[in-house]
Coordinates of C-alpha atoms and ligand atoms in Angstrom, one line a residue:
M1 CA 5.5 -29.1 -23.5
A2 CA 8.5 -28.7 -21.0
T3 CA 10.1 -31.1 -19.6
V4 CA 10.5 -31.2 -15.5
T5 CA 14.3 -31.7 -14.5
T6 CA 14.1 -33.7 -11.4
P7 CA 16.8 -34.1 -8.8
P8 CA 17.2 -37.4 -7.3
E9 CA 17.8 -36.7 -4.0
L10 CA 18.0 -34.1 -2.0
S11 CA 20.5 -33.4 0.9
T12 CA 21.5 -30.2 2.9
H13 CA 24.8 -28.8 3.6
P14 CA 25.7 -28.4 7.3
P15 CA 24.2 -25.2 8.4
L16 CA 26.5 -22.0 6.6
H17 CA 24.8 -19.5 9.3
P18 CA 22.9 -20.5 12.7
S19 CA 19.8 -18.9 13.4
D20 CA 20.0 -16.4 16.9
S21 CA 18.6 -18.9 18.9
E22 CA 21.3 -21.2 17.9
A23 CA 23.8 -18.4 18.1
G24 CA 22.6 -18.0 21.8
R25 CA 20.9 -14.7 21.0
R26 CA 17.4 -15.1 22.6
D27 CA 16.9 -11.8 23.2
A28 CA 18.4 -10.4 20.0
P29 CA 17.4 -7.0 19.3
W30 CA 14.4 -6.0 16.9
W31 CA 16.7 -5.0 13.9
R32 CA 18.7 -8.3 13.5
S33 CA 15.8 -9.7 11.7
A34 CA 13.8 -6.5 10.9
V35 CA 12.0 -5.7 7.5
I36 CA 12.8 -2.0 7.1
Y37 CA 10.6 0.0 4.3
Q38 CA 12.4 3.0 3.2
I39 CA 10.0 6.2 2.5
Y40 CA 11.3 8.7 0.3
P41 CA 9.2 11.9 1.3
R42 CA 9.1 13.5 -1.9
S43 CA 7.7 10.5 -3.6
F44 CA 5.1 8.9 -0.9
A45 CA 2.0 11.2 -0.4
D46 CA 1.4 14.7 -0.6
S47 CA -1.3 16.3 2.0
D48 CA -1.4 20.0 0.6
G49 CA -1.4 19.4 -3.3
D50 CA 1.9 21.0 -4.1
G51 CA 3.0 17.7 -5.8
V52 CA 5.7 17.0 -3.5
G53 CA 5.2 14.7 -0.7
D54 CA 5.5 15.6 2.7
L55 CA 5.0 14.3 6.0
P56 CA 1.5 14.9 6.8
G57 CA 1.0 12.8 3.7
I58 CA 3.3 10.2 5.1
T59 CA 1.6 9.9 8.8
R60 CA -2.0 9.5 6.7
R61 CA -0.6 6.7 4.9
L62 CA 1.6 4.8 7.2
D63 CA -1.0 2.2 8.0
H64 CA -0.3 0.7 4.5
V65 CA 2.8 0.0 5.7
A66 CA 2.3 -1.8 9.1
R67 CA -0.5 -3.7 7.3
L68 CA 1.8 -4.5 4.8
G69 CA 3.9 -6.3 7.9
A70 CA 7.0 -4.0 8.1
D71 CA 8.4 -3.6 11.2
A72 CA 10.2 -0.1 10.8
I73 CA 10.6 2.6 8.4
W74 CA 13.7 4.5 7.2
L75 CA 12.8 8.2 6.0
S76 CA 15.3 9.5 3.5
P77 CA 15.9 13.0 5.0
F78 CA 13.1 15.8 5.2
Y79 CA 15.4 18.7 7.0
S80 CA 15.6 22.2 5.8
S81 CA 17.3 22.0 2.6
P82 CA 17.5 24.3 -0.9
Q83 CA 16.9 20.5 -2.2
A84 CA 20.0 20.6 -4.6
D85 CA 20.2 16.7 -4.1
A86 CA 16.4 16.0 -2.9
G87 CA 17.4 17.1 0.7
Y88 CA 20.8 15.5 0.7
D89 CA 21.9 18.6 1.2
V90 CA 21.0 20.0 4.4
A91 CA 21.1 23.6 5.9
D92 CA 19.6 23.0 9.3
Y93 CA 19.9 19.2 11.1
R94 CA 17.0 20.5 13.5
T95 CA 14.3 21.9 11.6
V96 CA 12.2 20.5 8.8
D97 CA 12.2 22.2 5.6
P98 CA 8.9 23.7 4.9
V99 CA 8.1 21.8 1.8
F100 CA 7.7 18.8 4.1
G101 CA 6.2 20.6 6.9
T102 CA 7.4 21.4 10.9
L103 CA 8.9 19.8 13.3
Q104 CA 5.6 19.3 14.6
D105 CA 5.0 17.1 11.7
A106 CA 7.7 15.1 12.4
D107 CA 6.8 14.2 15.7
A108 CA 3.1 13.2 14.5
L109 CA 4.6 11.1 12.2
L110 CA 7.2 9.8 14.7
T111 CA 4.1 9.2 17.0
R112 CA 1.9 7.6 14.8
A113 CA 4.7 4.9 13.8
H114 CA 5.0 4.0 17.5
E115 CA 1.5 3.7 17.7
L116 CA 1.4 1.4 14.5
G117 CA 4.3 -0.9 16.2
L118 CA 6.7 0.5 13.4
R119 CA 10.5 1.8 14.5
A120 CA 11.5 5.1 12.7
I121 CA 14.7 5.5 11.2
V122 CA 16.0 8.8 10.4
D123 CA 18.6 9.8 7.9
I124 CA 21.8 11.6 9.0
V125 CA 24.1 13.2 6.4
P126 CA 27.2 14.0 8.1
N127 CA 29.9 13.9 4.4
H128 CA 28.7 17.5 3.9
T129 CA 26.6 19.9 4.5
S130 CA 24.2 22.1 1.9
D131 CA 26.1 25.4 0.7
Q132 CA 23.3 27.3 2.4
H133 CA 24.2 25.9 6.2
P134 CA 25.2 29.0 8.3
W135 CA 28.7 27.5 8.6
F136 CA 29.4 27.3 4.9
V137 CA 27.9 30.6 4.6
E138 CA 30.4 32.0 7.4
A139 CA 32.9 30.1 5.8
L140 CA 32.4 31.8 2.5
T141 CA 32.3 35.6 4.3
S142 CA 35.5 34.5 6.2
A143 CA 39.1 34.8 5.6
P144 CA 41.2 31.9 4.7
G145 CA 42.7 30.0 7.2
S146 CA 39.6 31.3 9.6
A147 CA 38.2 28.7 11.9
A148 CA 35.0 29.2 10.1
R149 CA 36.7 27.7 7.0
A150 CA 38.6 24.6 9.1
R151 CA 35.1 23.3 9.3
Y152 CA 35.2 22.4 5.4
L153 CA 38.0 21.6 3.3
F154 CA 39.1 24.6 1.7
R155 CA 42.4 24.7 0.2
D156 CA 44.3 27.2 -2.5
G157 CA 44.3 26.7 -5.9
T158 CA 47.6 25.2 -7.8
G159 CA 48.9 26.4 -10.9
P160 CA 49.7 30.4 -11.9
G161 CA 46.8 32.4 -9.7
G162 CA 45.7 29.3 -7.9
D163 CA 43.7 29.0 -10.9
Q164 CA 43.5 25.3 -11.3
P165 CA 41.7 22.8 -8.4
P166 CA 44.0 21.6 -5.5
N167 CA 44.0 18.2 -7.4
H168 CA 42.1 16.0 -9.7
W169 CA 39.7 14.5 -7.5
R170 CA 36.5 14.0 -9.2
S171 CA 32.6 14.9 -8.1
V172 CA 30.5 11.5 -7.8
F173 CA 27.8 13.5 -9.7
G174 CA 30.4 14.6 -12.6
G175 CA 32.8 16.8 -13.1
P176 CA 35.6 18.5 -10.6
A177 CA 35.3 18.0 -7.0
W178 CA 36.6 21.3 -6.3
Q179 CA 34.9 24.7 -6.6
R180 CA 36.9 28.1 -6.3
V181 CA 34.8 30.8 -4.1
T182 CA 35.2 34.9 -4.7
E183 CA 36.7 35.9 -1.6
A184 CA 35.1 38.7 0.7
D185 CA 37.1 41.4 -1.9
G186 CA 36.0 40.3 -4.8
S187 CA 39.0 38.5 -5.9
P188 CA 39.2 34.8 -6.9
G189 CA 40.0 32.6 -4.0
Q190 CA 40.4 29.3 -2.5
W191 CA 38.6 26.0 -3.5
Y192 CA 36.6 24.0 -1.5
L193 CA 35.9 20.3 -1.9
H194 CA 32.6 18.9 -2.8
L195 CA 32.4 14.9 -3.2
F196 CA 29.0 15.3 -4.7
D197 CA 27.3 18.3 -6.0
V198 CA 28.9 21.8 -5.9
H199 CA 26.1 23.2 -3.8
Q200 CA 27.1 19.7 -1.0
P201 CA 30.4 21.2 0.7
D202 CA 32.5 18.3 2.4
L203 CA 32.8 19.0 6.3
D204 CA 36.3 18.4 7.9
W205 CA 35.8 15.6 10.2
T206 CA 39.2 16.1 11.7
N207 CA 37.8 19.3 13.3
P208 CA 36.6 19.1 16.7
G209 CA 33.5 21.1 16.1
V210 CA 32.4 18.9 13.5
P211 CA 32.0 15.8 15.5
A212 CA 30.9 17.8 18.3
E213 CA 28.1 19.4 16.3
F214 CA 27.0 15.6 15.2
A215 CA 26.5 14.3 18.5
S216 CA 24.6 17.0 19.5
I217 CA 22.3 16.2 16.2
L218 CA 22.0 12.6 17.2
R219 CA 20.9 13.6 20.5
F220 CA 18.3 15.6 19.2
W221 CA 16.6 13.2 17.1
L222 CA 16.8 10.5 20.1
D223 CA 15.3 12.8 22.0
R224 CA 12.0 13.0 19.8
G225 CA 11.9 9.4 19.5
A226 CA 14.0 8.5 16.7
D227 CA 14.7 4.4 16.5
G228 CA 18.0 5.1 14.7
F229 CA 19.9 6.3 12.1
R230 CA 20.6 5.7 8.1
I231 CA 24.1 7.2 7.8
D232 CA 24.6 8.7 4.3
V233 CA 28.0 8.4 2.3
A234 CA 29.4 6.8 6.0
N235 CA 32.4 5.4 4.0
G236 CA 33.5 9.2 3.0
L237 CA 33.9 11.1 6.0
V238 CA 37.4 11.2 6.5
K239 CA 40.0 11.7 3.5
A240 CA 43.5 10.9 3.2
P241 CA 46.1 13.1 4.8
G242 CA 47.3 15.8 2.8
L243 CA 44.5 15.0 0.0
P244 CA 46.7 12.9 -2.5
D245 CA 46.0 13.2 -6.0
W246 CA 43.8 11.0 -7.5
D247 CA 42.5 11.1 -11.1
H248 CA 39.9 8.8 -12.1
E249 CA 36.5 8.7 -12.8
Q250 CA 34.4 7.0 -10.2
G251 CA 31.1 6.5 -8.8
M252 CA 29.0 6.2 -6.0
M253 CA 28.3 2.7 -6.3
Q254 CA 31.2 1.3 -7.7
G255 CA 33.5 3.2 -6.3
A256 CA 36.5 3.1 -8.6
V257 CA 36.4 3.1 -12.3
E258 CA 38.8 2.3 -14.6
T259 CA 41.2 1.0 -11.7
D260 CA 41.4 -1.7 -8.4
E261 CA 42.8 1.1 -6.5
Q262 CA 40.4 2.7 -4.0
P263 CA 40.2 6.7 -4.2
P264 CA 41.9 8.5 -1.0
Y265 CA 38.4 9.6 0.0
W266 CA 36.6 6.7 0.5
D267 CA 36.9 4.0 3.3
Q268 CA 39.4 5.5 5.2
D269 CA 40.2 3.6 8.6
G270 CA 39.9 6.8 10.4
V271 CA 36.0 6.6 10.1
H272 CA 36.0 3.9 12.4
A273 CA 36.8 5.8 15.6
I274 CA 33.9 8.2 14.4
Y275 CA 31.2 5.4 14.6
R276 CA 32.9 4.0 18.2
S277 CA 31.5 7.0 19.1
W278 CA 28.4 7.3 17.8
H279 CA 27.7 4.5 19.0
D280 CA 28.6 5.4 22.9
V281 CA 26.0 7.9 22.1
V282 CA 23.5 5.9 20.9
A283 CA 24.1 3.3 23.9
E284 CA 23.0 5.8 26.2
Y285 CA 19.2 5.8 24.7
P286 CA 16.7 2.8 25.5
G287 CA 15.0 0.5 23.3
D288 CA 17.6 -0.7 20.7
R289 CA 18.1 1.8 18.7
V290 CA 20.2 1.0 15.4
L291 CA 22.7 2.7 13.1
V292 CA 23.2 1.8 9.5
A293 CA 25.6 2.6 7.2
E294 CA 25.4 3.6 3.6
A295 CA 29.1 2.5 2.4
W296 CA 29.9 2.0 -1.1
V297 CA 33.1 -0.1 -0.3
P298 CA 34.8 -2.6 -2.4
S299 CA 34.3 -5.9 -0.4
L300 CA 31.9 -7.5 1.8
D301 CA 34.9 -7.9 4.1
R302 CA 35.7 -4.3 4.2
L303 CA 31.6 -3.7 4.8
A304 CA 32.1 -5.9 7.8
R305 CA 34.6 -3.7 9.7
Y306 CA 31.4 -0.8 10.0
V307 CA 29.3 -3.3 11.7
C308 CA 31.9 -4.8 14.5
P309 CA 30.4 -5.1 18.0
D310 CA 31.2 -1.6 19.0
E311 CA 30.4 0.1 16.0
L312 CA 27.5 0.4 13.8
D313 CA 24.7 -2.1 13.8
Q314 CA 24.1 -2.7 10.0
A315 CA 25.2 -2.2 6.6
F316 CA 23.4 -1.9 3.7
N317 CA 24.7 -5.2 1.6
F318 CA 24.9 -3.2 -1.8
S319 CA 27.1 -6.5 -3.1
Y320 CA 23.8 -8.2 -3.0
L321 CA 21.7 -5.3 -4.7
L322 CA 24.3 -5.6 -7.5
S323 CA 24.5 -9.2 -8.1
P324 CA 23.2 -10.2 -11.5
W325 CA 20.4 -12.8 -11.5
R326 CA 22.4 -15.8 -12.1
A327 CA 22.2 -18.7 -9.6
K328 CA 25.9 -18.7 -9.1
D329 CA 26.6 -15.2 -8.4
V330 CA 23.3 -15.2 -5.7
R331 CA 24.2 -18.0 -4.0
E332 CA 28.0 -16.8 -4.1
V333 CA 27.4 -13.0 -2.7
I334 CA 25.0 -14.8 -0.1
T335 CA 27.3 -17.3 1.5
D336 CA 29.9 -14.5 1.2
S337 CA 27.7 -11.9 3.0
L338 CA 26.6 -14.3 5.7
Q339 CA 30.4 -15.4 6.4
A340 CA 31.6 -11.6 6.1
M341 CA 28.8 -10.8 9.0
D342 CA 28.9 -13.7 10.8
S343 CA 32.7 -13.1 11.1
V344 CA 32.0 -9.9 13.5
G345 CA 28.7 -10.8 15.0
A346 CA 26.6 -8.4 13.1
P347 CA 23.3 -9.2 11.2
T348 CA 23.6 -9.3 7.4
T349 CA 21.2 -7.5 5.7
W350 CA 19.5 -7.8 2.3
V351 CA 18.5 -5.1 -0.4
L352 CA 16.8 -4.9 -4.0
S353 CA 16.2 -1.5 -4.5
N354 CA 16.5 2.1 -2.9
H355 CA 16.4 6.0 -4.7
D356 CA 19.7 5.7 -5.9
V357 CA 19.4 2.6 -8.3
I358 CA 17.4 1.5 -10.6
R359 CA 14.4 -0.1 -9.5
H360 CA 14.5 -4.1 -9.7
A361 CA 11.8 -4.9 -11.5
T362 CA 13.4 -2.8 -14.7
R363 CA 17.0 -3.9 -13.8
F364 CA 15.9 -7.9 -14.1
G365 CA 14.1 -6.9 -17.4
Y366 CA 17.4 -7.1 -19.4
P367 CA 19.6 -9.8 -19.9
A368 CA 21.4 -10.9 -16.5
G369 CA 24.9 -8.7 -15.9
S370 CA 23.9 -6.1 -18.6
D371 CA 26.0 -3.3 -17.9
L372 CA 23.3 -0.7 -17.7
P373 CA 23.7 3.2 -17.8
K374 CA 23.1 5.3 -14.5
G375 CA 19.6 6.2 -15.5
I376 CA 17.5 5.4 -18.7
G377 CA 16.4 7.4 -21.0
V378 CA 13.8 6.9 -24.3
D379 CA 16.3 6.6 -26.6
D380 CA 17.8 3.2 -24.3
P381 CA 17.1 0.3 -24.8
Q382 CA 13.9 -0.7 -22.8
P383 CA 13.5 -3.4 -20.5
D384 CA 11.3 -6.7 -21.0
A385 CA 9.0 -5.2 -18.1
V386 CA 7.0 -8.6 -17.9
L387 CA 10.4 -10.7 -17.4
G388 CA 11.4 -7.8 -15.3
L389 CA 8.3 -8.3 -12.8
R390 CA 8.4 -11.8 -12.9
R391 CA 12.0 -11.8 -11.7
A392 CA 11.4 -9.2 -9.4
R393 CA 8.8 -11.2 -7.5
A394 CA 11.0 -14.4 -7.7
A395 CA 14.0 -12.2 -6.6
T396 CA 12.1 -10.8 -3.6
L397 CA 10.9 -13.7 -2.3
L398 CA 14.3 -15.1 -2.2
M399 CA 15.4 -12.2 -0.7
L400 CA 12.9 -12.3 2.2
A401 CA 13.7 -16.0 3.3
L402 CA 16.9 -15.1 3.8
P403 CA 18.2 -14.6 7.7
G404 CA 18.9 -11.4 8.2
S405 CA 17.5 -7.8 7.9
A406 CA 15.4 -6.9 4.5
Y407 CA 15.1 -3.3 3.2
L408 CA 12.3 -2.7 0.9
Y409 CA 12.1 0.7 -1.3
Q410 CA 8.7 2.2 -1.1
G411 CA 6.5 1.2 -4.4
E412 CA 8.6 -2.0 -4.9
E413 CA 5.4 -4.2 -3.2
L414 CA 3.5 -2.9 -5.8
G415 CA 5.9 -4.2 -8.7
L416 CA 6.7 -0.4 -9.9
P417 CA 9.2 -0.5 -12.9
E418 CA 11.5 2.3 -13.6
H419 CA 10.4 5.0 -15.0
T420 CA 12.4 4.4 -18.6
T421 CA 10.9 7.2 -20.7
M422 CA 11.2 10.5 -18.3
P423 CA 11.2 13.8 -20.8
D424 CA 15.0 15.0 -20.2
E425 CA 13.5 18.6 -19.8
V426 CA 11.9 17.5 -16.3
R427 CA 14.8 15.7 -14.8
Q428 CA 15.7 17.0 -11.6
D429 CA 18.7 14.8 -10.4
P430 CA 22.0 16.7 -10.0
T431 CA 23.6 14.1 -12.1
W432 CA 22.0 15.0 -15.6
V433 CA 23.4 18.1 -15.7
R434 CA 26.9 17.6 -13.8
S435 CA 27.5 14.7 -16.3
G436 CA 27.3 17.2 -19.2
H437 CA 24.1 15.4 -20.4
T438 CA 25.6 12.1 -20.4
Q439 CA 24.0 10.3 -17.0
R440 CA 20.5 10.9 -16.3
G441 CA 20.9 10.0 -12.7
R442 CA 18.1 8.5 -10.5
D443 CA 14.8 10.5 -11.1
G444 CA 13.5 7.2 -12.9
C445 CA 13.0 5.5 -9.7
R446 CA 11.8 8.8 -7.5
V447 CA 8.6 9.1 -9.1
P448 CA 5.3 9.5 -6.9
I449 CA 4.0 6.2 -6.2
P450 CA 0.1 5.4 -7.3
W451 CA -2.2 4.5 -4.3
E452 CA -5.8 5.0 -6.5
A453 CA -5.7 4.3 -10.1
D454 CA -8.9 6.7 -10.6
A455 CA -7.9 9.7 -8.7
P456 CA -5.6 12.7 -10.1
S457 CA -1.8 11.9 -9.6
C458 CA -3.2 8.3 -9.0
G459 CA -4.1 9.3 -5.3
F460 CA -0.5 10.5 -4.4
G461 CA -1.7 14.1 -3.7
P462 CA -5.1 15.7 -3.8
G463 CA -4.8 17.5 -7.0
P464 CA -3.0 16.5 -10.6
L465 CA 0.9 18.1 -9.4
T466 CA 3.6 15.7 -9.3
W467 CA 7.2 16.7 -9.1
L468 CA 8.3 14.5 -11.3
P469 CA 5.6 13.3 -14.1
Q470 CA 4.2 9.6 -13.8
P471 CA 4.8 7.4 -16.6
Q472 CA 2.3 5.9 -18.8
G473 CA 0.2 2.6 -17.0
W474 CA 0.8 3.8 -13.4
P475 CA -2.9 3.2 -12.2
D476 CA -2.3 -0.4 -13.2
Y477 CA 0.1 -0.6 -10.4
A478 CA -2.2 1.5 -8.1
L479 CA -2.3 -0.1 -4.4
D480 CA -6.1 0.0 -4.9
R481 CA -6.2 -2.0 -8.1
Q482 CA -4.0 -4.9 -6.0
V483 CA -5.3 -4.8 -2.6
G484 CA -7.3 -8.1 -1.9
V485 CA -6.5 -9.3 -5.8
P486 CA -5.3 -12.6 -5.6
G487 CA -1.6 -13.0 -6.8
S488 CA -1.0 -9.3 -7.0
T489 CA 2.1 -8.2 -6.4
Y490 CA 1.4 -6.3 -3.3
E491 CA -0.5 -9.1 -2.0
L492 CA 2.9 -11.5 -2.5
Y493 CA 4.5 -9.2 -0.5
R494 CA 2.2 -9.1 2.2
A495 CA 1.9 -12.9 2.3
A496 CA 5.4 -13.0 2.2
L497 CA 5.9 -11.0 5.5
E498 CA 3.4 -12.6 7.1
Q499 CA 5.1 -15.8 6.6
R500 CA 8.5 -14.4 6.9
A501 CA 7.5 -13.1 10.7
A502 CA 5.2 -16.5 11.4
R503 CA 8.3 -18.9 10.5
G504 CA 11.1 -16.7 12.0
L505 CA 12.9 -16.4 9.0
G506 CA 14.5 -13.1 9.8
A507 CA 16.3 -14.9 12.9
G508 CA 16.4 -18.1 11.3
S509 CA 19.3 -20.1 9.4
L510 CA 20.7 -21.2 6.2
A511 CA 21.7 -24.7 4.8
W512 CA 22.6 -25.1 1.3
L513 CA 20.7 -27.5 -0.3
D514 CA 22.1 -30.0 -2.7
G515 CA 20.4 -31.9 -5.6
Y516 CA 18.9 -29.3 -8.1
D517 CA 20.7 -28.2 -10.9
D518 CA 23.5 -25.4 -10.8
D519 CA 20.8 -22.9 -11.8
V520 CA 18.7 -23.5 -8.7
V521 CA 18.9 -21.7 -5.6
A522 CA 17.9 -23.5 -3.0
F523 CA 18.4 -23.7 0.8
V524 CA 16.8 -24.3 4.1
N525 CA 15.8 -21.8 6.5
D526 CA 15.1 -23.6 9.8
R527 CA 11.9 -25.7 8.7
T528 CA 11.2 -23.5 5.6
L529 CA 12.6 -25.1 2.1
V530 CA 13.4 -22.3 -0.4
V531 CA 13.5 -23.0 -4.2
A532 CA 14.4 -20.3 -6.8
N533 CA 14.3 -21.4 -10.1
L534 CA 17.0 -18.9 -12.0
G535 CA 17.2 -21.7 -15.1
E536 CA 15.0 -22.4 -18.1
M537 CA 13.8 -25.5 -17.2
P538 CA 11.1 -26.2 -14.6
V539 CA 12.2 -28.4 -11.5
A540 CA 10.3 -30.6 -9.1
L541 CA 9.6 -30.0 -5.8
P542 CA 10.2 -32.4 -3.1
A543 CA 6.9 -34.8 -2.8
D544 CA 6.0 -34.2 0.8
V545 CA 6.3 -30.6 0.9
R546 CA 3.8 -28.0 1.7
V547 CA 3.5 -24.9 -0.5
I548 CA 3.5 -21.8 1.6
V549 CA 4.2 -18.8 -0.4
S550 CA 5.4 -18.6 -4.3
S551 CA 6.1 -15.8 -6.4
L552 CA 3.6 -17.1 -9.1
P553 CA 1.3 -20.0 -9.2
L554 CA 3.0 -23.3 -9.4
P555 CA 1.5 -25.9 -12.4
D556 CA 0.6 -29.2 -10.9
D557 CA -0.1 -31.8 -13.3
G558 CA -1.2 -34.3 -10.5
T559 CA 1.7 -35.6 -9.0
G560 CA 2.9 -32.3 -7.6
P561 CA 3.5 -28.8 -7.9
V562 CA 6.6 -28.1 -10.1
V563 CA 8.6 -24.5 -9.9
P564 CA 8.9 -22.9 -13.5
S565 CA 11.6 -20.6 -14.7
D566 CA 12.0 -17.3 -12.6
V567 CA 9.8 -18.3 -9.8
T568 CA 10.5 -19.1 -6.2
V569 CA 8.7 -21.0 -3.6
W570 CA 8.6 -21.4 0.3
A571 CA 7.5 -24.6 1.3
A572 CA 7.2 -26.6 4.4
R573 CA 7.3 -30.0 5.6
P574 CA 4.6 -29.7 8.4
D575 CA 5.9 -33.3 9.8
H576 CA 9.3 -32.3 10.4
S577 CA 10.9 -30.8 13.3
P578 CA 13.0 -27.3 12.5
R579 CA 16.4 -29.4 13.0
Q580 CA 15.7 -32.3 11.0
M581 CA 14.7 -30.0 8.1
A582 CA 18.0 -28.3 8.4
T583 CA 20.4 -31.3 9.0
S584 CA 19.1 -34.3 7.7
S585 CA 21.2 -36.0 4.9
T586 CA 18.4 -37.0 3.1
A587 CA 15.9 -34.8 3.8
F588 CA 13.5 -34.6 0.3
A589 CA 12.6 -37.3 -2.0
A590 CA 12.0 -35.5 -5.2
T591 CA 8.8 -36.0 -7.3
R592 CA 9.1 -36.3 -11.0
T593 CA 6.6 -34.0 -13.0
P594 CA 6.7 -34.7 -16.4
S595 CA 5.4 -31.9 -18.2
L596 CA 4.0 -28.2 -17.2
P597 CA 0.8 -26.4 -18.2
A598 CA 1.1 -22.9 -20.4
R599 CA 3.1 -20.4 -18.6
F600 CA 1.1 -17.6 -16.1
T601 CA 2.2 -14.7 -18.4
S602 CA -1.2 -13.6 -18.5
Y603 CA -0.9 -13.6 -14.3
I604 CA 1.5 -10.9 -14.3
S605 CA 0.9 -8.9 -17.2
A606 CA -2.2 -7.7 -15.3
S607 CA 0.2 -5.3 -13.9
A608 CA 1.8 -4.5 -16.9
R609 CA -1.2 -3.5 -18.8
R610 CA -2.2 -0.1 -19.9
T611 CA -5.6 1.5 -18.9
T612 CA -6.2 5.1 -18.1
D613 CA -3.6 7.0 -16.8
C614 CA -3.8 9.2 -13.6
G615 CA -4.5 12.8 -13.9
S616 CA -2.2 14.9 -15.4
S617 CA 1.4 15.6 -14.0
P618 CA 2.3 19.1 -15.7
R619 CA 5.1 20.1 -13.0
A620 CA 6.1 18.3 -13.5
A621 CA 25.7 0.6 -14.4
T622 CA 25.4 -2.3 -13.1
T623 CA 28.8 -4.0 -12.4
T624 CA 29.7 -7.1 -10.5
P625 CA 31.2 -6.1 -7.3
M626 CA 34.2 -7.5 -5.9
L627 CA 33.7 -10.2 -3.4
T628 CA 36.6 -11.1 -1.4
V629 CA 35.7 -12.7 2.3
M630 CA 38.8 -12.8 4.3
P631 CA 38.8 -13.1 8.0
T632 CA 37.7 -9.8 9.2
R633 CA 39.4 -8.4 12.5
C634 CA 37.3 -5.7 14.6
P635 CA 40.0 -3.1 15.5
S636 CA 39.3 -3.0 18.8
T637 CA 38.8 -6.8 19.3
Ligands
LIG1 C1 23.6 8.9 -1.0 C2 22.4 9.0 -0.7 O1 21.0 8.0 -0.8 C3 22.2 9.9 -2.3 O2 21.0 10.3 -2.8 C4 22.9 10.9 -2.0 O3 22.8 11.6 -3.5 C5 24.3 11.0 -2.0 N1 24.8 10.1 -0.5 C6 24.9 12.0 -1.5 O4 24.2 12.7 -0.2
LIG2 MG1 3.0 18.8 -0.4

């Protein structure tokens, strides 16, 4: 029998973060509090049976996102691309790749999203193009020093005959960041910079033609009805003048490895002028369009500089994503995030999964703070799937109670884990090859998602083909196994999103709650009490609260509900006004509950159980970030 630890008294701190209405933002734009659902087009739904998801497939399935209760979608790239990096290598920013459909399909998708009341954000990739982009093709056939070459970062090599790269910069995907070209006369020529794959040459943003072209691309999609942009590698566009040498391994997520120094190609001050000009472009359009930065920077303070009032609107909070499942870390990153973003008046964002990281249902299946490889393979230690899902559900419920904007990644609402046993020969991420088969990369989180348990490819497409194989057990996570099933992960997400909207949590406030042990994260968001138990011992809830949503059922021994280990609860006191709840110094009297019934392991194992698999699919590290928060001053204010 477990013993419930009961705090003698619970009291709140003064609010750390005011609600939007308290801050005088009564007509705040939608994105300040939105839940944004990321669609990875290759893996969402396939309409034509070629095994690759496409735009008509998304349009057909979009009602799922609306029913779930999200406010908006973000679409990863669907533009013309040789797909060297799954579409993040764009050959034409104004057309749709045939594998995904046509421009008319994109229009139909945007129209359908708007009919369903969803906003639609598209991806923009300004740091690099594809090597098949007409600009780069022209650069290759043009002479050194030509205007065509000046759009990219071509340099002469060093050493005898120029056969060594211009400097020691390394590609995020492994190996050198420079590639030598052959000149038109057949002689070995200059080198070009590619911070990512060799097929992704970096643009030179000091060349006036580059910003002009991207302003035009923004307008192209704004004119078609896009509600905003997610900006790929927003921290990378400007390189330090002279391209000073820098010789350390680094990753997209951590930035510098082995050193605290930042590489001369990330987070340079010059990027901010670009975003001020983008702000102005977007401001020409009605309807609160949004600009979101993907910027892996070393601190929340640096991140806040991207969301100054005259720049971008939001930035992904990767510090939150990288936080280990430990109460102290979670409290600290929430505090630091809110303080950093509040210092510039921007909303904080929250995110746990995306197409570049190990899905959180799997990350949390390893001991907290584990240094995981970049991609998990069959010979790596395997996660505890049941624990991972239990913690993932608790983590999601905690995240969705936080004020600000939350990002969900397709399939997390089904409790999908990472594919951690994918055969290496089917891997597609360039990381695997470029790292010399030392880093498996991101394919494990990109597996086509299951809709119908008994259909071929789990209903991903009309036939059995999937561009990456679906793992054993995938049918158990299928949407049709979860809709209407009490306690399923899908129903948990749906209920949470409904209550988040009804209770105004996204636009709400946050005040930390005292009284629990250190391993409990507890706070009040207006009239909602949130208790996440990251400790081992169950804890009691205050006597007079009404449970609204919990990540697993709460045992109740007759004196009141208790919160077991790795469970999050939202609760309300209907007889208390919002302000009373947030500021009262003795808001709750705790209940003492002596024992707990058995843990609800069977409850979650329903989705971890194996039955039949979908039709065959033949073709187919985390570190704790630095969290220094210092007063942020926006350059222009
Ligand atoms: C970040 C994207 O999310 C990732 O998928 C891509 O590989 C790199 N940027 C390069 O575009
Ligand atoms: Mg297809």
